[in-house]
Coordinates of C-alpha atoms and ligand atoms in Angstrom, one line a residue:
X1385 CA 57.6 -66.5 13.1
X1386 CA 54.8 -67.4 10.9
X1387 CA 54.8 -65.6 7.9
X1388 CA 51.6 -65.1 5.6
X1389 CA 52.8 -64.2 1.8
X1390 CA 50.3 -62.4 -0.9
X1391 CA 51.6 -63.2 -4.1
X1392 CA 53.9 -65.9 -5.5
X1393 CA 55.5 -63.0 -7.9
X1394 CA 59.8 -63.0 -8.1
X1395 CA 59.2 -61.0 -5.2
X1396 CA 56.9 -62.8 -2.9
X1397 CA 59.0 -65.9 -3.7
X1398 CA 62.4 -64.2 -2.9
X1399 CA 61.3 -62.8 0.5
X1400 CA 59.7 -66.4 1.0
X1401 CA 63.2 -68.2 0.1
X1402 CA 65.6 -66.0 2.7
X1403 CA 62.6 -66.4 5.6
X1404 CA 62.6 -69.6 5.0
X1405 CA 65.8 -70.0 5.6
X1406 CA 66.2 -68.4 8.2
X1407 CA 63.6 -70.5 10.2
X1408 CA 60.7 -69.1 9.8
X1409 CA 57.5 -70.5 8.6
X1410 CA 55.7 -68.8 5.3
X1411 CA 52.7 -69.9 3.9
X1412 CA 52.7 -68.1 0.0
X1413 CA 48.6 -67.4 -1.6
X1414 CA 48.7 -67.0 -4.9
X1415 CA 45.6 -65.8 -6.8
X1416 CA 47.0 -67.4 -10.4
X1417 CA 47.0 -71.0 -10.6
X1418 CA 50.5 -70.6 -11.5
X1419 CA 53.9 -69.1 -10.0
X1420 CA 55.7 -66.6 -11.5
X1421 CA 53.7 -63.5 -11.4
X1422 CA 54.9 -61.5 -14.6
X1423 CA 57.7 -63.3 -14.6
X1424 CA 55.7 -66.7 -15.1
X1425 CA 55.7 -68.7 -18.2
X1426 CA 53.3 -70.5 -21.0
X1427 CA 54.3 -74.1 -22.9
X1428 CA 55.4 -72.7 -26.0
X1429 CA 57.1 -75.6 -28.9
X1430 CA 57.3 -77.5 -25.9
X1431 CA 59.4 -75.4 -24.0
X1432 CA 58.7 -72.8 -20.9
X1433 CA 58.2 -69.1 -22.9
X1434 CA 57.9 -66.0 -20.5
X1435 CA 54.2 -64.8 -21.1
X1436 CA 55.9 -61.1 -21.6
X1437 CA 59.4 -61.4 -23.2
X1438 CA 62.2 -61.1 -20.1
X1439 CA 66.4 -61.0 -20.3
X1440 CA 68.6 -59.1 -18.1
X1441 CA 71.5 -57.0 -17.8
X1442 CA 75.1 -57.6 -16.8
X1443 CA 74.5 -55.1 -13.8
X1444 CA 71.1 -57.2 -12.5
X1445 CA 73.5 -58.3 -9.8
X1446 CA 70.5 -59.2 -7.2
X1447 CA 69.2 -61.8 -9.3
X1448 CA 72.4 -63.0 -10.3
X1449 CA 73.3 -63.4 -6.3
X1450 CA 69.8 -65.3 -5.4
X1451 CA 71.2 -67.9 -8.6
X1452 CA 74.2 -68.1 -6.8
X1453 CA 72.8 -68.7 -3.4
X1454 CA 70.0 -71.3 -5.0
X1455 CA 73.0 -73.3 -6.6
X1456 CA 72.4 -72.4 -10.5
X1457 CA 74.4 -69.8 -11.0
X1458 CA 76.0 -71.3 -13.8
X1459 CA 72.1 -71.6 -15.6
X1460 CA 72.8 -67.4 -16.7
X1461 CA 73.5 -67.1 -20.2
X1462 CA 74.8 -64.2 -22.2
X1463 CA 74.0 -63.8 -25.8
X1464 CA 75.0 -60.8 -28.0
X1465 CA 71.4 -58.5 -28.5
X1466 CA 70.6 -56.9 -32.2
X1467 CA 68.7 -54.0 -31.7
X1468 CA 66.9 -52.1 -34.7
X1469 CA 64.7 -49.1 -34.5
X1470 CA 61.9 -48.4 -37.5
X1471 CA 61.3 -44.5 -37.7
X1472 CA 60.6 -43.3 -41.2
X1473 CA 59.7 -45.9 -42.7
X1474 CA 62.8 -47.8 -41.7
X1475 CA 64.1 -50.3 -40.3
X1476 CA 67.7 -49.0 -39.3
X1477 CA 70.4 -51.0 -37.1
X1478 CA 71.1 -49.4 -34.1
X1479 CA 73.1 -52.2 -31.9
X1480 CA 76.3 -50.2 -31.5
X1481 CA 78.2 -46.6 -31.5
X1482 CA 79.2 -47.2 -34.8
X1483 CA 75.9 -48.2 -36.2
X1484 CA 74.3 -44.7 -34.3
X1485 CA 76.9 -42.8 -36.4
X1486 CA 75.0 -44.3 -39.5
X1487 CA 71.5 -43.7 -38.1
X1488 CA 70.2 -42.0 -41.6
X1489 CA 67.0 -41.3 -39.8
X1490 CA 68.5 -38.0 -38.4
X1491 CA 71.3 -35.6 -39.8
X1492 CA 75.0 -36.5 -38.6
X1493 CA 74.7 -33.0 -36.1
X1494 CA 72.1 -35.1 -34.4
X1495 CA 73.2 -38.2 -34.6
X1496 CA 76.2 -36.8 -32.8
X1497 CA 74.5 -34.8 -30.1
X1498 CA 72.4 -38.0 -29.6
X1499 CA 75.3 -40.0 -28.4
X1500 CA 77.1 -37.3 -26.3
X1501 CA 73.7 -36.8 -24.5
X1502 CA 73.6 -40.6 -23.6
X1503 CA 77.5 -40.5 -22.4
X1504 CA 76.3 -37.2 -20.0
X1505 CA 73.2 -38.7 -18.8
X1506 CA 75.4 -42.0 -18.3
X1507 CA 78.2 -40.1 -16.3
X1508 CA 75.4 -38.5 -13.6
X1509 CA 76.4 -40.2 -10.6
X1510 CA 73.6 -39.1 -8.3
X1511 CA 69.9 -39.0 -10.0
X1512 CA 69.0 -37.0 -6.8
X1513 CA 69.7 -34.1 -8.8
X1514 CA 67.0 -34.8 -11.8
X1515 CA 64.3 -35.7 -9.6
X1516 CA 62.3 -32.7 -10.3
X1517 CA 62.4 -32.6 -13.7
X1518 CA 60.4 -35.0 -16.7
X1519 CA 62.5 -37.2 -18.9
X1520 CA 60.5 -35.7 -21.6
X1521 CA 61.9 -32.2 -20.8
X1522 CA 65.2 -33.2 -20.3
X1523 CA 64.7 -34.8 -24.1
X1524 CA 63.0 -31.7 -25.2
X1525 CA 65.1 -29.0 -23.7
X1526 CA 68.6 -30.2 -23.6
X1527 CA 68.7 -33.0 -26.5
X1528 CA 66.2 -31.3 -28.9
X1529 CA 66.3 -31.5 -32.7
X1530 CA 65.5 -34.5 -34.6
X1531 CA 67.2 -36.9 -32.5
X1532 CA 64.1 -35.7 -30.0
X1533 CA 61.9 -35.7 -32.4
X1534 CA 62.1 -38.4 -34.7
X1535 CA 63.5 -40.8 -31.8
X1536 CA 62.8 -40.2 -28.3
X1537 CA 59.4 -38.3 -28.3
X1538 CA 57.6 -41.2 -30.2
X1539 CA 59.7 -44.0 -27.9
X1540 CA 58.7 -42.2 -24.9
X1541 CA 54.8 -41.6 -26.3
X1542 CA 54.7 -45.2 -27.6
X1543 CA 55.6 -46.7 -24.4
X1544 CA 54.0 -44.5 -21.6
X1545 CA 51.2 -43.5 -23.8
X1546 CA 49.4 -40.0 -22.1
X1547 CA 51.9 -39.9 -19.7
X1548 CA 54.7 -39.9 -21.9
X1549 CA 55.5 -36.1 -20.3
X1550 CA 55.6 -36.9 -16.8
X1551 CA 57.8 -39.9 -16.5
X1552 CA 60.2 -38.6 -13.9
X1553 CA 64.0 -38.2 -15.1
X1554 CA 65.3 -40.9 -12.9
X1555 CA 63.4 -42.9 -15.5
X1556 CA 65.5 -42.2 -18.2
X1557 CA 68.7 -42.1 -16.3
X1558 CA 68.2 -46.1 -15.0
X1559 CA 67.6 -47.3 -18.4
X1560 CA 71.1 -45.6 -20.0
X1561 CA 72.9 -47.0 -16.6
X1562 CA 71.5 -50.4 -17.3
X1563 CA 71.9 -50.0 -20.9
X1564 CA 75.7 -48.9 -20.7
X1565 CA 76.5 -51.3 -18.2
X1566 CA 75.5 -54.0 -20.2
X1567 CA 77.8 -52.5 -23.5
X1568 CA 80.8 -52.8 -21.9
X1569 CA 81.2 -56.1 -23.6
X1570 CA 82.6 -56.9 -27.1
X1571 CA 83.0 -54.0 -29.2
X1572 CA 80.4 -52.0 -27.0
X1573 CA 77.6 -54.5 -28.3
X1574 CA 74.9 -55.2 -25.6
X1575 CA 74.9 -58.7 -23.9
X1576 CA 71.5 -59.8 -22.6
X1577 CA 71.2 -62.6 -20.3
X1578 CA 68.7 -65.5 -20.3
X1579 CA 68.6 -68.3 -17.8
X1580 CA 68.4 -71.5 -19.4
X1581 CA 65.4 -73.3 -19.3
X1582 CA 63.4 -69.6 -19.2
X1583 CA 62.6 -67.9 -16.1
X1584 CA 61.1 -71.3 -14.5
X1585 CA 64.6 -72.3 -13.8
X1586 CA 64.6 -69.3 -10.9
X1587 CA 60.9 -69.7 -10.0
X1588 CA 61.1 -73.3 -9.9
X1589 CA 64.3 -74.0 -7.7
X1590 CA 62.9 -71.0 -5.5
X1591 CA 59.6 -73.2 -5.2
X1592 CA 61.2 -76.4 -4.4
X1593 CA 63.6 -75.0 -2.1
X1594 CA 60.6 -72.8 -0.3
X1595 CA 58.5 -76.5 -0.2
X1596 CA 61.6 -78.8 1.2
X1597 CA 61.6 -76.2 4.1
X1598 CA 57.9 -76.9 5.0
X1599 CA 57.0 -74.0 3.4
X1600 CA 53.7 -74.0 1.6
X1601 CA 52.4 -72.1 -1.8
X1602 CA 48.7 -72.2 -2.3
X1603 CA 48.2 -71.4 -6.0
X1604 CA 44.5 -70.5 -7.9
X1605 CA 43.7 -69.4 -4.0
X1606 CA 43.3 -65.4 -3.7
X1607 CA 43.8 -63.1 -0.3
X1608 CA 40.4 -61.1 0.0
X1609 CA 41.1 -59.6 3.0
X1610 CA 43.4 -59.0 5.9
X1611 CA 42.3 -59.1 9.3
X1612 CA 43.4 -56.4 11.6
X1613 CA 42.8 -56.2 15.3
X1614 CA 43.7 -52.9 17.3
X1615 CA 45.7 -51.7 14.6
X1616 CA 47.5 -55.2 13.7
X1617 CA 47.4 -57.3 11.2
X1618 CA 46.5 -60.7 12.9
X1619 CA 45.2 -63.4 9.9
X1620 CA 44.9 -64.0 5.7
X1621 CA 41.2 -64.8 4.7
X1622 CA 41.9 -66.2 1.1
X1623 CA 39.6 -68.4 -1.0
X1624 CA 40.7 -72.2 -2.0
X1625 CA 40.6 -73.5 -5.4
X1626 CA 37.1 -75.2 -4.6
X1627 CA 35.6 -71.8 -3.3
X1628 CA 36.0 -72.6 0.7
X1629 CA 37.1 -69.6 2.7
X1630 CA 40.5 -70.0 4.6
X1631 CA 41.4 -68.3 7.7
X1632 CA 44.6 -68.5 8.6
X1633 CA 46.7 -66.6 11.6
X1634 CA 50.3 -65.3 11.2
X1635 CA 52.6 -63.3 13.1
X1636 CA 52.9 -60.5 9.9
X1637 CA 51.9 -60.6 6.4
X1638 CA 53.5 -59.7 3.4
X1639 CA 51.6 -57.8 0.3
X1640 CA 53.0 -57.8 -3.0
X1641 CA 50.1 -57.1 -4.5
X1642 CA 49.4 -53.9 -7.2
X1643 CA 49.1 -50.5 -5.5
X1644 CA 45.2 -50.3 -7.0
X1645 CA 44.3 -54.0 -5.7
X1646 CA 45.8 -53.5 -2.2
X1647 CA 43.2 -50.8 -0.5
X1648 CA 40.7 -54.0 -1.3
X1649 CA 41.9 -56.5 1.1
X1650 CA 42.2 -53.8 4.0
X1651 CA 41.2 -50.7 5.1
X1652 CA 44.1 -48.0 5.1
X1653 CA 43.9 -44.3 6.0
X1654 CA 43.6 -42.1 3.8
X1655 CA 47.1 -40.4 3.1
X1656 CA 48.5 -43.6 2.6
X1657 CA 45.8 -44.7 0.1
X1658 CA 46.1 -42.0 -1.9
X1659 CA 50.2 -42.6 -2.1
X1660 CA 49.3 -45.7 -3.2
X1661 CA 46.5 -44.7 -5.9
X1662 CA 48.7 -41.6 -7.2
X1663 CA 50.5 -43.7 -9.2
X1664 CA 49.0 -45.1 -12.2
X1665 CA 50.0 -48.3 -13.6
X1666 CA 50.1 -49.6 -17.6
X1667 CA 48.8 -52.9 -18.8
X1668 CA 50.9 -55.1 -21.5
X1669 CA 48.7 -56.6 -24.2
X1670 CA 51.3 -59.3 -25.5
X1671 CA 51.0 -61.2 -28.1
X1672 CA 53.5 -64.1 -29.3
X1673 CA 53.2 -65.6 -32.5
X1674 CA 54.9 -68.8 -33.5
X1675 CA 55.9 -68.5 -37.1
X1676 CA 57.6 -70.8 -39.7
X1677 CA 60.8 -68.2 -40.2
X1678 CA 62.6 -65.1 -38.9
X1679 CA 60.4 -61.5 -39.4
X1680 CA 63.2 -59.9 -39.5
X1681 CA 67.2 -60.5 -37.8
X1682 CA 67.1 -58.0 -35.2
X1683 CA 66.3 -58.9 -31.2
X1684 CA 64.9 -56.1 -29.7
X1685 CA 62.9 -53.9 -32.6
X1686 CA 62.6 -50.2 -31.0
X1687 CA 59.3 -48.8 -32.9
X1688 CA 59.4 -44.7 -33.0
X1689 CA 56.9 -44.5 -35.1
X1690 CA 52.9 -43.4 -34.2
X1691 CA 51.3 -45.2 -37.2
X1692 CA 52.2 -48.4 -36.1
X1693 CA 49.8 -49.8 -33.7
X1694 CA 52.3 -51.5 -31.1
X1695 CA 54.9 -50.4 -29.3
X1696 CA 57.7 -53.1 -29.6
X1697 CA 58.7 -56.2 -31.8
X1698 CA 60.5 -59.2 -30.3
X1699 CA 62.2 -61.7 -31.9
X1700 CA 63.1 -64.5 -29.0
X1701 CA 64.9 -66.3 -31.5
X1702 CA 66.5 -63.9 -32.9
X1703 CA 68.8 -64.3 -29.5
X1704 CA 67.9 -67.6 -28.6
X1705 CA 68.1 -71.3 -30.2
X1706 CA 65.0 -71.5 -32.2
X1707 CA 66.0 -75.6 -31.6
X1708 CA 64.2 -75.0 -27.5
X1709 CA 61.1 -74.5 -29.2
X1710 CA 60.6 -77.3 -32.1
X1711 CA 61.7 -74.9 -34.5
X1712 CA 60.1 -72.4 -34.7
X1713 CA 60.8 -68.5 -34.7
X1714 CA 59.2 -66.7 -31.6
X1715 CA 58.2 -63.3 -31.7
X1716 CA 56.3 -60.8 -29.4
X1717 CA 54.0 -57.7 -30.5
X1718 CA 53.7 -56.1 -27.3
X1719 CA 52.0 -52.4 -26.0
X1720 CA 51.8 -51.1 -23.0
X1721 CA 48.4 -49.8 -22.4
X1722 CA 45.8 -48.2 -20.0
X1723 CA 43.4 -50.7 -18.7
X1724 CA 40.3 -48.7 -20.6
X1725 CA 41.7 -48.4 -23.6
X1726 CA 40.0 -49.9 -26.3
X1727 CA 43.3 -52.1 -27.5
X1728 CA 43.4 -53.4 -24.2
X1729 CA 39.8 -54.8 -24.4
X1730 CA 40.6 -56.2 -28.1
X1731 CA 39.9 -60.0 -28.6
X1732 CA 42.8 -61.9 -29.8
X1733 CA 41.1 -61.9 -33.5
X1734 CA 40.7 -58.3 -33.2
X1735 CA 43.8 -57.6 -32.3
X1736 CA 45.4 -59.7 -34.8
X1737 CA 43.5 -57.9 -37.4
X1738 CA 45.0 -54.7 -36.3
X1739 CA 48.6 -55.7 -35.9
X1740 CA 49.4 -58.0 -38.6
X1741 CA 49.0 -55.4 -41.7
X1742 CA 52.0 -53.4 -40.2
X1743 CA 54.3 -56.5 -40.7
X1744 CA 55.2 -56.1 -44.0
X1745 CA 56.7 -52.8 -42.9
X1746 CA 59.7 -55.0 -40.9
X1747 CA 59.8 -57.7 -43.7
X1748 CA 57.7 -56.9 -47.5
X1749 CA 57.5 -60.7 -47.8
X1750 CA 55.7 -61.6 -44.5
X1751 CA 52.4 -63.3 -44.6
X1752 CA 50.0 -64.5 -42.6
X1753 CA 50.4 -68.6 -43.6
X1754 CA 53.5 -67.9 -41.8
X1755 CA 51.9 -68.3 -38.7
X1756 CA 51.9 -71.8 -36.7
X1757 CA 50.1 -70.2 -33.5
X1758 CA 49.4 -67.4 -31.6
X1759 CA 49.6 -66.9 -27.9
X1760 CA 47.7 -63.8 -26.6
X1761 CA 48.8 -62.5 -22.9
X1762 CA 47.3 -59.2 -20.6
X1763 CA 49.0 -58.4 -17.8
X1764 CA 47.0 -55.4 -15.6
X1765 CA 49.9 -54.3 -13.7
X1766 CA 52.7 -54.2 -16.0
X1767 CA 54.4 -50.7 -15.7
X1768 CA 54.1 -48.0 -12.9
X1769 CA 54.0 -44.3 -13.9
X1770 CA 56.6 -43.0 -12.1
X1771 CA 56.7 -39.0 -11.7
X1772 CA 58.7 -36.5 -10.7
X1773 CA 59.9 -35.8 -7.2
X1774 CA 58.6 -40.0 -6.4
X1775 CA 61.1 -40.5 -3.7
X1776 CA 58.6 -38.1 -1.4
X1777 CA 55.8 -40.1 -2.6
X1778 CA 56.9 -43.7 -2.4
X1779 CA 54.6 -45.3 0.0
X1780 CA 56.7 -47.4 2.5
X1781 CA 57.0 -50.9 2.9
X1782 CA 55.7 -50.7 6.9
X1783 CA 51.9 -49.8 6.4
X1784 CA 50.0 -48.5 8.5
X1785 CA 48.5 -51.4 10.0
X1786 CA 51.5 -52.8 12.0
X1787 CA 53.0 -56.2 11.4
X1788 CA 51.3 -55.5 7.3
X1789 CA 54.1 -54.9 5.0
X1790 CA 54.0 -54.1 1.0
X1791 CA 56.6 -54.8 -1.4
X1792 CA 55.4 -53.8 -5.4
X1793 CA 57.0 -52.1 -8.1
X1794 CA 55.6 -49.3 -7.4
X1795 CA 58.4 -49.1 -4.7
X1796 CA 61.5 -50.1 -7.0
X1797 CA 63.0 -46.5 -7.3
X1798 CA 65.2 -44.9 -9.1
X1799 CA 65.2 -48.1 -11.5
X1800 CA 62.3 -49.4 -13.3
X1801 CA 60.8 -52.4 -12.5
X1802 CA 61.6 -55.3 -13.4
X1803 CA 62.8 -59.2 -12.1
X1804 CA 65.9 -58.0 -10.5
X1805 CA 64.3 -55.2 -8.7
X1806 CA 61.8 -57.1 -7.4
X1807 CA 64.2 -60.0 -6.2
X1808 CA 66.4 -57.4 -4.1
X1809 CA 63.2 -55.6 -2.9
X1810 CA 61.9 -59.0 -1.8
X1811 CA 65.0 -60.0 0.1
X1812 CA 65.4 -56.5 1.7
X1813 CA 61.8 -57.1 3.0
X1814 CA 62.7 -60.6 4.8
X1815 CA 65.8 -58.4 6.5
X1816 CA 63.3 -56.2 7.4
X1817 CA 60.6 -58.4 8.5
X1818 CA 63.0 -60.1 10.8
X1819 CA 64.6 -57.2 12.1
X1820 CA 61.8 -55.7 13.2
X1821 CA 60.4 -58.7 15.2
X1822 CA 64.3 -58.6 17.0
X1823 CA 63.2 -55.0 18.0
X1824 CA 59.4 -56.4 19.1
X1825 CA 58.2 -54.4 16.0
X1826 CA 59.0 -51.0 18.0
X1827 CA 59.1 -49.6 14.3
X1828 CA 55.3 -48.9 14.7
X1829 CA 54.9 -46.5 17.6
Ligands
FAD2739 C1 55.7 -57.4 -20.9 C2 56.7 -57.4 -19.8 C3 58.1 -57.5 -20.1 C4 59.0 -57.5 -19.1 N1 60.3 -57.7 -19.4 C5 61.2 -57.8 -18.4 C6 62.6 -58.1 -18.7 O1 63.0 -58.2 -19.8 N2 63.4 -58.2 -17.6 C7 63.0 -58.0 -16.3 O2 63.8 -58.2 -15.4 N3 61.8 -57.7 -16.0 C8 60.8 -57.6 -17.0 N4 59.5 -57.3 -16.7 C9 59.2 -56.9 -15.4 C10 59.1 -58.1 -14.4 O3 58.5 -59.2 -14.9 C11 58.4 -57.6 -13.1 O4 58.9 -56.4 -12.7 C12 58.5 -58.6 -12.0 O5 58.2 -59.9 -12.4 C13 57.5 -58.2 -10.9 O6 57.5 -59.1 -9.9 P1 56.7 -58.9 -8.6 O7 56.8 -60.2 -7.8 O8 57.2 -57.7 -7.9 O9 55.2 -58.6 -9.1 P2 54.2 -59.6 -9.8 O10 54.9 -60.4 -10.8 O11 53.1 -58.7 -10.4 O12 53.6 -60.5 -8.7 C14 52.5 -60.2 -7.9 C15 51.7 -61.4 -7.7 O13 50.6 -61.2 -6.8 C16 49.5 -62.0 -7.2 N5 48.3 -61.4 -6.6 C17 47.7 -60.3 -6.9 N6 46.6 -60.1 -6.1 C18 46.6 -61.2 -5.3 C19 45.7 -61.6 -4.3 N7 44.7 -60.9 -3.9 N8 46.0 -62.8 -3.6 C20 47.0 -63.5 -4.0 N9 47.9 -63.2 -5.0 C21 47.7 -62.0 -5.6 C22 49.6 -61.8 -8.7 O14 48.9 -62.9 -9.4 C23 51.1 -62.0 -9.0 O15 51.5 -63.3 -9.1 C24 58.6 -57.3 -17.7 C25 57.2 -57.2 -17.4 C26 56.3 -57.2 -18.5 C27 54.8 -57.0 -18.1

């Protein structure tokens, strides 16, 4: 078969890797001029950086299996996390059991509850059962108190923003299954996982091997439209680098594209289109600054707290060798936003200006001298808002228009997205693909 891919994301490269493979010819577009997708990364020190800060869990088995399979499994390391959260104006360590016990943000009853609330949600097998219900009810009704209040309403507001009440319960559930899964580890401490080299060593291998199979990946070259005859999708029209319009016929298509840019390259009935523009998606405003020493000793900086203008603080070297990257310390400011909100239009200045007084809050001594460089990243489709009751509303991978397939992270359910997801979705799509074609596509009546 000849297989036309939209998007060199982890997942378009994936599905690209196992058709390949298997024999089949794929010819990736990428609108970006490089790979990666979110997962893609800037020169930072002089090493590869991801543009939004990546690691993984000890239960992202997918992505560990495609390492395996592309020969570098042994690239994976694991590095113990520190995790603080400010609330209060606080900073407070919050990496292990213990460390909850002596979470002075809350009284001990709390403190308490908020642990044996994380061991129930962790011991619900089947997340069938809280599909109809919002993680922010669950929190509210059945948690309650200050650990709600002072911790999980402004976590849950800080990252979803006005949606923050109707992020489905399966939400919450993933996170404590990935969360728990990756505490089993010394002394319950989490262990995060980073490939070495960044990200690019998967992307990279997943391009060279795609390549040495004749497969091509057209980069800085965006899909504007499929074309569809009687009902089937029969060629890409994409535009090259230098503005020329390329037609080129396949026997099926692949989409990974968002859920809002999808409806634009073809034309879709309407109860499909509307499951795909039900669900909203966040952008990430990133920013990483290079500075001359650590902000503060903590990884992964939880921020439950309204008045400070971003959602997240994280210090790269803080788990990593500051050595990969001349030196210097790396940290990331990030927010997830709507794509009209004002933050998200900021300048880089601007948003400098807005972030940087809130520093001292993490370390009284910070200044401004100590930054070397910043690196400003927006991503547009960073976080799908996932509601209640989803799994009757995820739109499938077999579109409507037969032989067009769609694979986004809008369809990675119950878990959130992310790199590991998207690699087993991707894969589970070139099963698909190839299945159906060994059935002569009898999936579309
Ligand atoms: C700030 C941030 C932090 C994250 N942290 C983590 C983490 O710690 N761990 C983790 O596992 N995951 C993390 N993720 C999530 C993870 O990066 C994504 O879930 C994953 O990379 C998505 O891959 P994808 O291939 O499904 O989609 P994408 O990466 O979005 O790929 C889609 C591709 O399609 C391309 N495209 C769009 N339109 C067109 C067109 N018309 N023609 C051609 N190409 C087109 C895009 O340019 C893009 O390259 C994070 C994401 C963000 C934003």
């Amino acid at each position: 078969m000849k297989i036309g891919i939209i998007g060199a994301g982890i997942a378009g490269l994936a599905a690209a890797y196992d058709l390949s493979t298997k024999g089949h010819k794929v010819t990736v577009y990428e609108a970006a001029p490089f790979i990666g997708g979110q997962a893609s990364t800037i020169p930072v020190g002089g090493a590869p950086l991801e543009r939004g800060y990546h690691h993984l869990f000890t239960n992202d088995k997918a992505i560990l299996d495609l390492m395996d399979d592309l020969g570098i499994g042994e690239a994976m390391k694991w590095y113990p996390s520190r995790v603080g959260t400010y609330t209060s104006g606080k900073v407070y360590k919050t990496t292990t059991a213990l460390d909850l016990l002596r979470f002075g943000a809350i009284p001990f009853l709390d403190r308490i509850k908020l642990g044996l609330f994380a061991l129930k949600v962790g011991r619900i097998k089947d997340w069938r059962c809280l599909e109809d219900e919002t993680a922010d009810y669950w929190l509210r009704e059945r948690l309650g108190g200050k650990a709600y209040e002072k911790v999980w309403a402004p976590l849950l507001k800080g990252k979803f923003g006005r949606y923050f009440d109707q992020i489905g319960m399966p939400w919450f559930w993933s996170k404590i299954q990935t969360r728990f899964a990756s505490r089993q580890g010394i002394r319950g401490r989490e262990m995060l996982g980073y490939p070495d080299g960044s990200f690019d060593t998967i992307l990279d291998k997943l391009e060279a091997d795609i390549r040495s199979r004749d497969g091509k990946i057209h980069i800085s070259t965006p899909v504007e439209k499929v074309e569809v005859v009687d009902g089937v999708a029969k060629a890409l029209i994409a535009k090259s680098p230098d503005g020329e319009v390329i037609r080129e016929e396949v026997d099926t298509i692949l989409s990974t594209v968002p859920s809002f840019s999808f409806p634009d390259l073809v034309e879709l009935p309407d109860d499909y289109k509307k499951r795909l523009t039900d669900v909203h998606y966040l952008a990430a405003v990133v920013v990483v600054l290079e500075l001359d020493q650590p902000l503060t000793s903590f990884y992964w900086m939880n921020i439950a707290d309204p008045d400070v203008p971003f959602l997240g603080l994280i210090e790269h070297t803080n788990m990593l060798p500051k050595e990969w990257y001349g030196g210097r310390n790396l940290l990331y400011l990030t927010n997830y936003l709507d794509r009209n909100d004002d933050v998200y239009k900021m300048s880089e200045a601007e948003l400098l200006d807005l972030y940087l007084p809130h520093l001292t809050k993490f370390n009284p001594k910070f200044d401004r001298s100590w930054i070397k460089k910043v690196h400003y990243n927006a991503l547009s489709a960073a976080q799908p808002i996932i509601g209640t009751n989803y799994s009757k509303a995820i739109p499938d991978h077999r579109t409507p228009v037969k032989k067009l397939y769609l694979a986004n992270t809008t369809q990675i359910y119950p878990e959130d997205r992310g790199t590991n997801y998207s690699i087993r979705m991707g894969r589970e799509l070139a099963q698909m693909i190839i299945s159906d074609e060994q059935q002569s596509w009898s999936n579309w009546k």
